CSV table of C-alpha atoms in Angstrom, one decimal:
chain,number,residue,atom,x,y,z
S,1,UNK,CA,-21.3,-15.7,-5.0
S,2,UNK,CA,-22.1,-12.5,-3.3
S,3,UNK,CA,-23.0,-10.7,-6.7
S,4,UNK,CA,-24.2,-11.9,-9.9
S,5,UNK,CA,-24.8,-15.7,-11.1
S,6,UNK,CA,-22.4,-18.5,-11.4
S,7,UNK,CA,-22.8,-21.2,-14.3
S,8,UNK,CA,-22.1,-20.7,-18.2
S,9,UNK,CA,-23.1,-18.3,-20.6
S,10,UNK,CA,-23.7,-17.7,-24.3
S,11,UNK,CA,-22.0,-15.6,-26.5
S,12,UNK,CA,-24.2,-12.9,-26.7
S,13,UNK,CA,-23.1,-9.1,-25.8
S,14,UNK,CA,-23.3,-9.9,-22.0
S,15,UNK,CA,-21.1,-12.9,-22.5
S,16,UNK,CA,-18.3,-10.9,-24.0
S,17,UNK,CA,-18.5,-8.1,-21.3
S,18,UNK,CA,-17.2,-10.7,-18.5
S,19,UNK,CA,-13.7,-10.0,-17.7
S,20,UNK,CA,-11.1,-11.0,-14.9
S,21,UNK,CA,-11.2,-8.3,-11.8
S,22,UNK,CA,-7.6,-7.6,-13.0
S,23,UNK,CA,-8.4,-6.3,-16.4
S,24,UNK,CA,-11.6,-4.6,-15.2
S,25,UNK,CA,-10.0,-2.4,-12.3
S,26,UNK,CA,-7.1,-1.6,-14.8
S,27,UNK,CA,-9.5,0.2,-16.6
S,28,UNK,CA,-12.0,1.2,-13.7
S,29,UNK,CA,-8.9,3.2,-12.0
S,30,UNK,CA,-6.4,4.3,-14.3
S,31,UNK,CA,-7.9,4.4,-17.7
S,32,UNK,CA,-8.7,7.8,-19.5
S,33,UNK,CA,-11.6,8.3,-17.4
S,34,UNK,CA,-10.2,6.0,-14.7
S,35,UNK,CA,-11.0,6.7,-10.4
S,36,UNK,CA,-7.5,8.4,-10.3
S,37,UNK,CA,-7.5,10.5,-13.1
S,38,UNK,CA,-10.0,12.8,-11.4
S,39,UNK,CA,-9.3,16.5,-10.1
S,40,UNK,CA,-9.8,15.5,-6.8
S,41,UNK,CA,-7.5,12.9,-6.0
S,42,UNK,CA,-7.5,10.3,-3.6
S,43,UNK,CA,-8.1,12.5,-0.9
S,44,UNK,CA,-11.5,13.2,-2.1
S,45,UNK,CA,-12.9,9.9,-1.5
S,46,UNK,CA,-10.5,8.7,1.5
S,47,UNK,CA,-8.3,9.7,4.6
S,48,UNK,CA,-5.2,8.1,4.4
S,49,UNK,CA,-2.3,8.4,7.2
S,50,UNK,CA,-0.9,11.4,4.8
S,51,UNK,CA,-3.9,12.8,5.1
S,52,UNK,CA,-4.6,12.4,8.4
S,53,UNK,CA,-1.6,14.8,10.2
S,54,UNK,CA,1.3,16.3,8.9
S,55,UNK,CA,3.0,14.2,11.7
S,56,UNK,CA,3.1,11.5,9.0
S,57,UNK,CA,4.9,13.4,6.6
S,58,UNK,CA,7.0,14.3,9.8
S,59,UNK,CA,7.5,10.6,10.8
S,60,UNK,CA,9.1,9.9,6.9
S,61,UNK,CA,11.2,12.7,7.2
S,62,UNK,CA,13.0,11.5,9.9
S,63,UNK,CA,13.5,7.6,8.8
S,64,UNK,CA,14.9,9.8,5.5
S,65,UNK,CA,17.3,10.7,7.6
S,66,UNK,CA,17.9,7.8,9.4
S,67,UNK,CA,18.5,6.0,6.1
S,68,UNK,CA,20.9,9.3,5.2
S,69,UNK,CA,23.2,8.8,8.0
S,70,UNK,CA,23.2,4.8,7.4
S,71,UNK,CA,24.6,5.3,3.9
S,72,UNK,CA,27.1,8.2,5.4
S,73,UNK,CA,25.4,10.9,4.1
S,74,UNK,CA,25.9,10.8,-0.1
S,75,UNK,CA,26.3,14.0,-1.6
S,76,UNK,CA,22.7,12.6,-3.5
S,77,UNK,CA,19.8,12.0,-1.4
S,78,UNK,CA,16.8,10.4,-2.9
S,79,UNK,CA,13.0,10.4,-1.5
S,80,UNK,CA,10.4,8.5,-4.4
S,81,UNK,CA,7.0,8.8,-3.1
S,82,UNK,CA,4.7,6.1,-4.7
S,83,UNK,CA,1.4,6.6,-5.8
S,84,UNK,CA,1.9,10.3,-5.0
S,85,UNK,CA,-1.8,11.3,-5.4
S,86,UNK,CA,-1.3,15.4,-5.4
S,87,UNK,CA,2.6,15.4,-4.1
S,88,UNK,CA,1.1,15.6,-0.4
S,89,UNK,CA,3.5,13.2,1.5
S,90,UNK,CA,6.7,14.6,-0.7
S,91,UNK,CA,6.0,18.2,-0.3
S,92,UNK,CA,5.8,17.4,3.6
S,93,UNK,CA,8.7,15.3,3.5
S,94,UNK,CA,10.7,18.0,1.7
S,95,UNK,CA,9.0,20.7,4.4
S,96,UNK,CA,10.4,18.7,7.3
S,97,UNK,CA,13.8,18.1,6.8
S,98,UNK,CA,16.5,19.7,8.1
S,99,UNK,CA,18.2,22.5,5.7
S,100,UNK,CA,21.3,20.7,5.3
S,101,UNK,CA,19.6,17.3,4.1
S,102,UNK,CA,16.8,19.4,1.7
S,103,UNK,CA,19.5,20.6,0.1
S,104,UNK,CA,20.9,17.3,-1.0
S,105,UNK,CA,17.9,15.8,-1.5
S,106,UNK,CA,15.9,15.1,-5.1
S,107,UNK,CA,12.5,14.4,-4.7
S,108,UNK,CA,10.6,12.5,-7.3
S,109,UNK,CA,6.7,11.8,-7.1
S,110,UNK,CA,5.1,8.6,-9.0
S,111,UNK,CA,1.5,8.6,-10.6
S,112,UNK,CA,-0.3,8.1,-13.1
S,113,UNK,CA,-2.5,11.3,-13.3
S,114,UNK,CA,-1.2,15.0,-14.2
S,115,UNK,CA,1.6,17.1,-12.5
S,116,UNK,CA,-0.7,19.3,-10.2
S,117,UNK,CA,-0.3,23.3,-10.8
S,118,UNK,CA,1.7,25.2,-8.0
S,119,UNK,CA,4.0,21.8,-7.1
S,120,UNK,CA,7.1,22.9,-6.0
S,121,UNK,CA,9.5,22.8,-8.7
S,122,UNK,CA,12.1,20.5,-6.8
S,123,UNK,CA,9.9,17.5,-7.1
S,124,UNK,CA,9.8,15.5,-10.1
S,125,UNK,CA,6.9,14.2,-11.5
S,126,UNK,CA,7.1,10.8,-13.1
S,127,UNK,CA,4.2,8.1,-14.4
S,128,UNK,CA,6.6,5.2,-13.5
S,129,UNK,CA,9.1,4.5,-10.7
S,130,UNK,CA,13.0,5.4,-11.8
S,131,UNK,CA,14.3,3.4,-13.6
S,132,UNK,CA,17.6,2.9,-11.6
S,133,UNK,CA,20.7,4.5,-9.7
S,134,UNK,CA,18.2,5.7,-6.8
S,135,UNK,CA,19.6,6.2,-3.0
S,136,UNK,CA,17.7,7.1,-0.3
S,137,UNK,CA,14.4,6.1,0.8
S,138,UNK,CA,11.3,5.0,-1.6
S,139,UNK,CA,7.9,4.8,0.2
S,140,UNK,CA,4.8,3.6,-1.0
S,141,UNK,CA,1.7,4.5,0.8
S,142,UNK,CA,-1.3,2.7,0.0
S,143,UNK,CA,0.3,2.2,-3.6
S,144,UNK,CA,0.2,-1.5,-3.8
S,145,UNK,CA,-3.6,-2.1,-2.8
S,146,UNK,CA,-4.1,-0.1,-5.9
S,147,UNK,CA,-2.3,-2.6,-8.3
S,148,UNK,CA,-5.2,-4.8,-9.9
S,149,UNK,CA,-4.8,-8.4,-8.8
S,150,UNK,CA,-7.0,-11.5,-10.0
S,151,UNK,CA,-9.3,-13.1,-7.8
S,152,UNK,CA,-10.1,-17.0,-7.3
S,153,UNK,CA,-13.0,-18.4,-5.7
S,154,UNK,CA,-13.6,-22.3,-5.2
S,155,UNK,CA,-16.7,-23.7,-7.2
S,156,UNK,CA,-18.7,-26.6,-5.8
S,157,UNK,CA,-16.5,-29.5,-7.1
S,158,UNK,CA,-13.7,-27.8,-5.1
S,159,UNK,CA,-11.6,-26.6,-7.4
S,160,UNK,CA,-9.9,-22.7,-7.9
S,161,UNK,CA,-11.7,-20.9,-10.7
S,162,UNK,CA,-11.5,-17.1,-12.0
S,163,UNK,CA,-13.9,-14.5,-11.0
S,164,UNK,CA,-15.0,-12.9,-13.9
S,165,UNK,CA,-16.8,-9.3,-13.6
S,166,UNK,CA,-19.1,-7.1,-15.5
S,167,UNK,CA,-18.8,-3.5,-15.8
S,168,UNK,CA,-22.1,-3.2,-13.4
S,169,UNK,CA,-20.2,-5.6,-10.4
S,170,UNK,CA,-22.0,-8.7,-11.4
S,171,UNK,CA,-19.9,-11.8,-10.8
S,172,UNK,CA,-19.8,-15.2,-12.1
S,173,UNK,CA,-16.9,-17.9,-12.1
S,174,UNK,CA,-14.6,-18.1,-15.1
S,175,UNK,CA,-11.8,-20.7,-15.9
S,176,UNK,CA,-10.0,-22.8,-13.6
S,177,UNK,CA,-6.9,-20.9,-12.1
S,178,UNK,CA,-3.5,-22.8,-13.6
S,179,UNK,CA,0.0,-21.9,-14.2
S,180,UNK,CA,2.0,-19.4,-12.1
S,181,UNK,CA,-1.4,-18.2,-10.2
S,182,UNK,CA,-2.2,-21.5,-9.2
S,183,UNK,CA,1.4,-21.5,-7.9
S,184,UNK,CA,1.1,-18.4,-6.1
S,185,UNK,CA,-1.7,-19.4,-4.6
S,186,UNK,CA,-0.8,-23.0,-3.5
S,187,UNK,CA,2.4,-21.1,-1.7
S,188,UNK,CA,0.8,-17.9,-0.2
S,189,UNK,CA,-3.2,-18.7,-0.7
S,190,UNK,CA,-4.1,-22.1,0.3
S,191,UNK,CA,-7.8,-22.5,-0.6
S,192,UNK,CA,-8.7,-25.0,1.8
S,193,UNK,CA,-10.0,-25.9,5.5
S,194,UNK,CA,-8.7,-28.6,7.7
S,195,UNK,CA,-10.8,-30.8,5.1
S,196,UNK,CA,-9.7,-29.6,2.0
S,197,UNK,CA,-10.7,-27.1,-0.4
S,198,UNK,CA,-14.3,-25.8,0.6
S,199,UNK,CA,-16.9,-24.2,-2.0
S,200,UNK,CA,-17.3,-20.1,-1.6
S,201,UNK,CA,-13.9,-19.1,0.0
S,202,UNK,CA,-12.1,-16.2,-2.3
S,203,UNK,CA,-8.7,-15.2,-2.5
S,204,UNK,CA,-6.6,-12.3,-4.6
S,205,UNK,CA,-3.9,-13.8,-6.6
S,206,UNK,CA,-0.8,-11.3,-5.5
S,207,UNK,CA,1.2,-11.7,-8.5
S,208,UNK,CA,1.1,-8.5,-9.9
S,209,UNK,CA,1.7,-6.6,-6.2
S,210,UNK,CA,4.7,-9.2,-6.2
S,211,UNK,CA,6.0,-7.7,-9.5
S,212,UNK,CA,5.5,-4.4,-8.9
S,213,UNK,CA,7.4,-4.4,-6.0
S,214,UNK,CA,10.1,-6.3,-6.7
S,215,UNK,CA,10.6,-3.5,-9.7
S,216,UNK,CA,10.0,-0.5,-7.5
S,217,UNK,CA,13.1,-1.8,-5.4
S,218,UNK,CA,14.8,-2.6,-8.2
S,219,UNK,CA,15.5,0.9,-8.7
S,220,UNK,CA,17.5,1.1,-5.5
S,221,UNK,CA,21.1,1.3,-5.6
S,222,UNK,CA,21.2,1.4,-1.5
S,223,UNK,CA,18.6,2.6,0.6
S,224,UNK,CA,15.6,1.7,1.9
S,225,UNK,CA,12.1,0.7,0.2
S,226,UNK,CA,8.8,1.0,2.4
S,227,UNK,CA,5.3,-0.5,1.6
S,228,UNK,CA,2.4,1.1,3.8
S,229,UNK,CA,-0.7,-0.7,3.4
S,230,UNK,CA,-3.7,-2.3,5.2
S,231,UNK,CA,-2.2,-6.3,5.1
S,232,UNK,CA,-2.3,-9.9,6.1
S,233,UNK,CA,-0.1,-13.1,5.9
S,234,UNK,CA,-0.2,-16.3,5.2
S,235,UNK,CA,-0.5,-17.7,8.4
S,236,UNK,CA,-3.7,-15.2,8.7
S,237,UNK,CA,-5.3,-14.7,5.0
S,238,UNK,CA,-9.2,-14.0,5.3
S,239,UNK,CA,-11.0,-16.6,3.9
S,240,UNK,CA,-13.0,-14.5,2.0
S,241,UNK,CA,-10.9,-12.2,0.6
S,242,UNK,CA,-10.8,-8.4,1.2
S,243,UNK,CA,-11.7,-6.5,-2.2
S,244,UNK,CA,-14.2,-3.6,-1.8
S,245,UNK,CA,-14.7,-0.3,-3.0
S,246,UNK,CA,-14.7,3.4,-1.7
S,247,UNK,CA,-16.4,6.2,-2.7
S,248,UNK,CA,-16.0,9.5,-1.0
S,249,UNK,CA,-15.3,8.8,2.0
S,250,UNK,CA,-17.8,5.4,2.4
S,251,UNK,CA,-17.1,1.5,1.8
S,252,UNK,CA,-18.8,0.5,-1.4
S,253,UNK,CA,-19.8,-2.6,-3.2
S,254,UNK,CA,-16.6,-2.5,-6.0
S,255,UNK,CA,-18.0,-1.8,-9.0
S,256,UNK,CA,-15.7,-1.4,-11.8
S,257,UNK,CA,-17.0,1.6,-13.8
S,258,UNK,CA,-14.5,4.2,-12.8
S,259,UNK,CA,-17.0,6.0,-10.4
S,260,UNK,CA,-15.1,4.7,-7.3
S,261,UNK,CA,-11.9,2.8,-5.6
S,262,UNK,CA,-11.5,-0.9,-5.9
S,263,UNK,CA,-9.2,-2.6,-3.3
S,264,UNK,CA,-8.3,-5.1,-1.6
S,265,UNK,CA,-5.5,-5.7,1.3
S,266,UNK,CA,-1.6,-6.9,0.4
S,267,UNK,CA,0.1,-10.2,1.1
S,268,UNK,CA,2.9,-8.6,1.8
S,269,UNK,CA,5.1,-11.4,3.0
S,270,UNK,CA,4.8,-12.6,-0.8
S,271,UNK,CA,5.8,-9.2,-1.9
S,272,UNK,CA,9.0,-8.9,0.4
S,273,UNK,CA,10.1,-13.2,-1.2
S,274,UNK,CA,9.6,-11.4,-4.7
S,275,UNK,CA,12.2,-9.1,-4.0
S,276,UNK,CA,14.5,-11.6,-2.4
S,277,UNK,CA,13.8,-13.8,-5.5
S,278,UNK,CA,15.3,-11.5,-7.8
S,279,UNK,CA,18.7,-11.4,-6.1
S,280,UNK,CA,21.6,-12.9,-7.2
S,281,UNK,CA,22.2,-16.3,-5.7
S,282,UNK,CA,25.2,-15.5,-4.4
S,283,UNK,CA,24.0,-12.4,-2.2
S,284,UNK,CA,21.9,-12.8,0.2
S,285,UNK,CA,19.7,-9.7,0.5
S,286,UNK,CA,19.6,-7.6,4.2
S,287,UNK,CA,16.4,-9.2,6.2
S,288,UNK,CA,12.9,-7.6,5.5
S,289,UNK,CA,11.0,-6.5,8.4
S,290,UNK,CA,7.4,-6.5,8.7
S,291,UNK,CA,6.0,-3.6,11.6
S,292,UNK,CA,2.4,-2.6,12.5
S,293,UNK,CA,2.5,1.4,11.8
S,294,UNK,CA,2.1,2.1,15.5
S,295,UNK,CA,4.9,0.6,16.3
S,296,UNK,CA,6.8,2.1,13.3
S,297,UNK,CA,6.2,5.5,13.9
S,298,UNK,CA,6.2,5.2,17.7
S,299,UNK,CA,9.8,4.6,17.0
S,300,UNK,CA,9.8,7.5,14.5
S,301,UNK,CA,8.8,9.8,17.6
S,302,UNK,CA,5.0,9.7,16.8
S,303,UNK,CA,4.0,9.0,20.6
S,304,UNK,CA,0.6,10.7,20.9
S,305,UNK,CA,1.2,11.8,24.5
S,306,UNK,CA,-0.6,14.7,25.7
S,307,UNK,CA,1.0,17.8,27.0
S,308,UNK,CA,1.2,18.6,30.4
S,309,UNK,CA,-1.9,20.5,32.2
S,310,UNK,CA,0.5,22.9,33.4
S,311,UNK,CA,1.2,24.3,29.8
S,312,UNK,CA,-2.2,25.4,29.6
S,313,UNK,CA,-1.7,27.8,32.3
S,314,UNK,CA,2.3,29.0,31.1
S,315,UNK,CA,1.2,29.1,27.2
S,316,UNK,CA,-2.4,28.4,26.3
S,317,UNK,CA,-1.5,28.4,22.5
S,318,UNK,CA,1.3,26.2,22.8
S,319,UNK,CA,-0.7,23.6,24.8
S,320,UNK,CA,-3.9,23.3,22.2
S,321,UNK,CA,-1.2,23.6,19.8
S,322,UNK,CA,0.1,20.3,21.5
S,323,UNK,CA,-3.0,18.9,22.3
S,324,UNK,CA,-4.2,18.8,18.7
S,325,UNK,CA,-1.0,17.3,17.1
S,326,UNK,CA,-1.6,14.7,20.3
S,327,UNK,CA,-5.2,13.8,18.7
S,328,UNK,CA,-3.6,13.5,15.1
S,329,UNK,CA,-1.1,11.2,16.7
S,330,UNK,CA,-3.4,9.0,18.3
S,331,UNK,CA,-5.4,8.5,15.1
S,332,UNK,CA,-2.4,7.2,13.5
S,333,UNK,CA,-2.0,5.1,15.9
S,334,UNK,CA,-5.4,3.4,16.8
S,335,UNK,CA,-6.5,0.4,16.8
S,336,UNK,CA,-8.7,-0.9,14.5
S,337,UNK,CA,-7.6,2.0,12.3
S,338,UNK,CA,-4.5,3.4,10.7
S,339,UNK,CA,-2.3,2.1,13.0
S,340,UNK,CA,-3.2,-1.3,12.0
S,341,UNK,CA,-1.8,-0.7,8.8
S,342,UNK,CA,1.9,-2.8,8.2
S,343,UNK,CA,4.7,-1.3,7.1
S,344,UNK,CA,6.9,-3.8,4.9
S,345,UNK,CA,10.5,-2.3,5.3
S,346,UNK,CA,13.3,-3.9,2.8
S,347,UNK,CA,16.4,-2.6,2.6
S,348,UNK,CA,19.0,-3.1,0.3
S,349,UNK,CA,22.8,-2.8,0.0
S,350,UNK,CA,24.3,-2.2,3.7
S,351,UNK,CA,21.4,-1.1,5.4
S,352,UNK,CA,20.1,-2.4,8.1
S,353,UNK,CA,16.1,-2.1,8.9
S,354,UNK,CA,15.6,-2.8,12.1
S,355,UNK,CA,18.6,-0.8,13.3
S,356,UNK,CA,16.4,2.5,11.9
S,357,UNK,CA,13.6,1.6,14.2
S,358,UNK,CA,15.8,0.5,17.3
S,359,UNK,CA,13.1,2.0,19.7
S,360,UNK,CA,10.2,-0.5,18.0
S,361,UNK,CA,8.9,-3.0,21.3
S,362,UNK,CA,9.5,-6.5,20.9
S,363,UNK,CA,6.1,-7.3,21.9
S,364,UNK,CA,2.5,-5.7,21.3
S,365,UNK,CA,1.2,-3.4,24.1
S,366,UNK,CA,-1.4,-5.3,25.9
């Protein structure tokens, strides 16, 4: 353990303060004094992509419309922005698209804090995805790394057992996992090496993420549901695990006492099966793409080239003007940053993914 003691306890106070990392972050980040209920927001304490450029906000716009003129442009237009933190992406969104596609389009934000003051009025505010008849585009960025998940670690005797957590990060192992987690983890998780099962390696049991998705596009009618998130798959799960902790603007230990972030990267191949899984055996549901977000929004005309020298000598502001929204590009693009994080696409009804990101390569840049 990299925290705490391992081994079994009395029933004292202490004992009765252990609890699963699901349970704990619950409460850490959205109960009444919960990480996300604060003022601040998320953007106090991290930069995501929305935060990074309005390019982003740019970049949805357009696969909005994309996913508008796949359904034949309804008379209804829906955009649902997922853990909306302040309404930033949304109000972009809604900024960025063409007059004659605003004007059809209803805009709802997700999350569990307060409406903030001065919102524009066209955006809804909701604590919980629609419930149905949605068509358009949902996107979730950085939502599902924010839905609490268990987390297993393998005791000396090699066998799967709870992490259990106090309120102060200290760790020790609880039960043996069993029932559906032990599924989920035998199918998307495998805790073992070449030689079986080996004492120390960690894992977060993706249930919940699974459920939570699969409900999210749920709500669509036809359209288009995006997950944004920092990821990995089965073929490439860290042995370890990824939970940790943010605090403004630093990696922390995850301590779950409501004083920072807590969390950890998506299987999202396991989340994209949950949604197929919920289909009707008869249909077979469109195909589910999985994109790095460099490649995603290069094909969403986020290119991060710079402007031509000459500029600067025709129209100086127009060429820092470009030159800036080049920099922006490039950090959400880079390497070993935000354009590492994968964009789960899944459509549903008629459309068809990987036709709205026809100019995505084949293969990686070298």
């Amino acid at each position: 353990m990299t925290r705490g003691t391992t081994g079994t306890r009395g029933t004292s106070g202490a004992q009765r303060d252990w609890r699963g990392w699901r349970e704990a972050t619950e409460e850490a980040l959205y109960g009444p004094a919960g990480f996300y209920r604060g003022p601040e927001g998320p953007a106090g304490h991290f930069r995501t992509s929305v935060h990074a450029s309005p390019l982003f906000a740019g970049a949805v716009a357009r696969l909005l419309c994309r996913v508008d003129e796949a359904l034949g442009r309804p008379s209804s237009l829906d955009f649902v922005d997922m853990a909306a933190g302040r309404g930033e992406l949304v109000t972009g969104v809604l900024a960025a698209l063409p007059a004659e596609v605003a004007a059809r389009t209803r805009a709802y934000a997700v999350e569990v804090a307060g409406r903030p003051e001065g919102l524009d009025h066209r955006i809804e505010w909701l604590a919980e995805p629609p419930g149905g008849g949605v068509t358009g585009l949902l996107f979730a960025n950085e939502w599902l790394d924010n839905v609490p998940v268990e987390v297993a670690e393998v005791d000396s005797a090699g066998v799967p057992r709870r992490v259990l957590v106090r309120g102060d990060g200290a760790e020790r192992l609880g039960e043996p996992v069993g029932g559906a987690e032990a599924e989920w983890l035998a199918r998307w998780w495998p805790l073992a090496g070449e030689e079986g099962p080996r004492e120390g390696l960690r894992a977060e049991i993706g249930l919940p993420r699974d459920a939570a998705w699969a409900s999210a596009v749920a709500a669509l009618d036809g359209g288009l549901a995006v997950a944004a998130d920092y990821a990995h798959t089965r073929d490439a799960r860290p042995p370890f695990g990824t939970l940790t902790g943010f605090r403004e603007g630093r990696e922390t230990p995850p301590v779950p006492d409501g004083s920072c972030d807590i969390t950890a990267h998506v299987a999202l191949d396991a989340c994209a099966a949950a949604h197929a899984a919920r289909c009707a055996p008869e249909r077979t549901p469109p195909a589910a793409l999985l994109r790095p977000q460099r490649d995603a929004l290069r094909a969403l005309g986020v290119t991060g080239a710079r402007p031509p020298l000459a500029l600067a000598s025709t129209d100086p502001v127009a060429y820092v003007r470009a030159l800036a929204g080049a920099s922006e590009a490039a950090e959400l693009l880079a390497r070993g940053g935000l354009g590492d994080f994968v964009w789960l696409l899944q459509p549903v009804g008629s459309v068809d993914a990987a036709a709205l990101l026809v100019d995505v390569p084949d293969h990686e840049e070298q």
